[in-house]
Amino acid sequence: MQQLALILLLLSSLCSHISALHYLESGQCPLLIPSSLSTKSTDQLSKKRRPNLITIAHRGASFSLPEHSLPAYRLALELGTDYIEPDLVATKDGKLIAVHNIDLNITTNIQNVYPDRNKIIEIDGQEISGYFAFDFTLEELSTIRVKQRIQGRSTAFDYQFPIPSLGDILDLLHDWNYNVHPIQNQTKRAGIYVELKYPNYYMDQNVSLADILIEEMKQHDHADEMFFNTKNQTKFGCEERDSYQVPPLVVQSFHSETLHRLSTQFLHYEMALPPFVLLVTEKNCHMPTFWYDVGRLGFLSGVGPDKECLLGDGGQEFMIKSKTFDLAVHPWTTRAEVVFVDSSYATAEDELRWLYCIRGINGMFTENVDLGVIAGIRGCDDFMTAEELFEEDITEVEEKVGGGLNGTISKKICGEGENGNGALRTFGSMATGIAIGILMSFFFSWKFGGGRKGNDEIPSSGISMKTIHRGKMKGMQTLSTADSDLEMEII
């Protein structure tokens, strides 16, 4: 049975690979950037060769501005993101709006505007009290304003921006790609990376978010030209072999059946098939059932795991399996606040660069868009692990005190010990340890303590010893409620 399962997985992987080739041949660029058109080296960047890291602006530039607002999306585009990422839910009158949670009270002032519209619903056996998007029409929500969700971020723009509809976001993206970029002589096109939220709950109410998405895309003035090419007007960016643009539309979901339904619908209406990405939580990413779903969905272009799936045990295995299926790996989510950074890293930048340069991810959801863009441009030429940094500093110590690159001081002591008896060798070892300790103390005192008086702050040496220890993120992990629509609150 295990051999049969392996054969089925390999066949599914082959189907995925053929599908990716089909995108390229028909002009639709693959989500997995061809290695000949991307690089992790700054020196190799060019007009035809871009960074190998795709930046996905998680709910827009949501570190700086209230999430899922048109200004947050626009700022992300100005910062150089590859994708803006709206979460979509449906209103009472069947319109898609961008909001992370169906309870609008989490990120808006709806309680103040409609104080009597609160109610209790049940999702996956849990009772939830709130002001839910599906109880309001699009017109009613036009008076609602959004706010910053995460404590410690700027509240200067709270309650200034409305909830955008999908149509509003598509208009913004079209204006950016077709009007703003030509003025700036820019060639990089941005895309939209949509997630349908709570599709199972909506299906229980006889509402299909997949069907609504298809209908709104069909009705929008620019959607066909931007995404679907039914009139042979779309410039995907891979019409020539030596060119690449990110696919203009990507659809993601935790629910495989939603992706399957969408793929069928796109094909039914003869729309160009966008890349599909299956999301997964830390709890489920190493489960055989997840990889069974991946193998069953032969049309997938990528997987979107919780970043802890890659930082913790099993991370390398996850990457290997993803490559077996020829899938892009886009984990979530980079946030600058220390509470969201894995305890093995000093900063979000350290964490992101390790995921990119060592683990080998292909893209990253980030709320600090500048971090993602800079990490891609910076590449991995100068990336060093903690062990490599430590060795570099030891070498620098020996150079400062005249020991040379080959460690002649320690070799001289040890060499003399080897030529004598056991006692002398023991003494040589002790002397070596003492000498190295003195040299290291002298070096660090000279490098970081010289010229300082009083209680002046001593900066970090640049050696993040945290990276030697692989730990788990504390605190915010409790946000995840796996096997439930509620689990999506964390991404």
PDB file of C-alpha atoms in Angstrom, residues 2 18 33 38 78 93-94 99 107 124 151 171 189 193 227 234 266 283 330 362 372 401 418 422 430 450 459 461 473:
ATOM      1  CA  GLN A   2       2.836   2.400   0.812  1.00  0.00           C
ATOM      2  CA  ILE A  18       3.030  19.340 -16.844  1.00  0.00           C
ATOM      3  CA  ILE A  33      10.064  31.345 -11.016  1.00  0.00           C
ATOM      4  CA  SER A  38      15.791  34.628 -11.068  1.00  0.00           C
ATOM      5  CA  GLU A  78       4.748  51.703  -3.850  1.00  0.00           C
ATOM      6  CA  ASP A  93     -26.373  41.001  -0.921  1.00  0.00           C
ATOM      7  CA  GLY A  94     -23.648  38.716  -2.259  1.00  0.00           C
ATOM      8  CA  VAL A  99     -11.837  41.949   5.622  1.00  0.00           C
ATOM      9  CA  THR A 107     -11.145  45.757  12.688  1.00  0.00           C
ATOM     10  CA  ASP A 124     -17.450  24.335  13.982  1.00  0.00           C
ATOM     11  CA  GLN A 151      -1.356  46.710  19.463  1.00  0.00           C
ATOM     12  CA  ASP A 171      -9.589  49.121  -9.979  1.00  0.00           C
ATOM     13  CA  ARG A 189       3.825  44.182 -12.824  1.00  0.00           C
ATOM     14  CA  TYR A 193      -3.275  37.012  -4.277  1.00  0.00           C
ATOM     15  CA  PHE A 227      -6.272  37.865 -15.711  1.00  0.00           C
ATOM     16  CA  THR A 234      -3.853  39.632 -21.739  1.00  0.00           C
ATOM     17  CA  PHE A 266     -12.483  28.781 -14.544  1.00  0.00           C
ATOM     18  CA  LYS A 283      -0.749  21.389  13.266  1.00  0.00           C
ATOM     19  CA  HIS A 330       5.000  30.669   0.333  1.00  0.00           C
ATOM     20  CA  ASN A 362      10.096  30.911  -2.911  1.00  0.00           C
ATOM     21  CA  GLY A 372      10.415  41.229   2.011  1.00  0.00           C
ATOM     22  CA  VAL A 401      47.035  39.947  17.683  1.00  0.00           C
ATOM     23  CA  GLU A 418      52.816  17.105  20.950  1.00  0.00           C
ATOM     24  CA  GLY A 422      51.679  13.608  28.404  1.00  0.00           C
ATOM     25  CA  MET A 430      45.382  24.265  29.097  1.00  0.00           C
ATOM     26  CA  GLY A 450      36.702  50.888  23.968  1.00  0.00           C
ATOM     27  CA  PRO A 459      25.618  47.505  20.664  1.00  0.00           C
ATOM     28  CA  SER A 461      28.304  42.250  18.124  1.00  0.00           C
ATOM     29  CA  MET A 473       7.653  30.740  19.167  1.00  0.00           C
TER      30      MET A 473
END
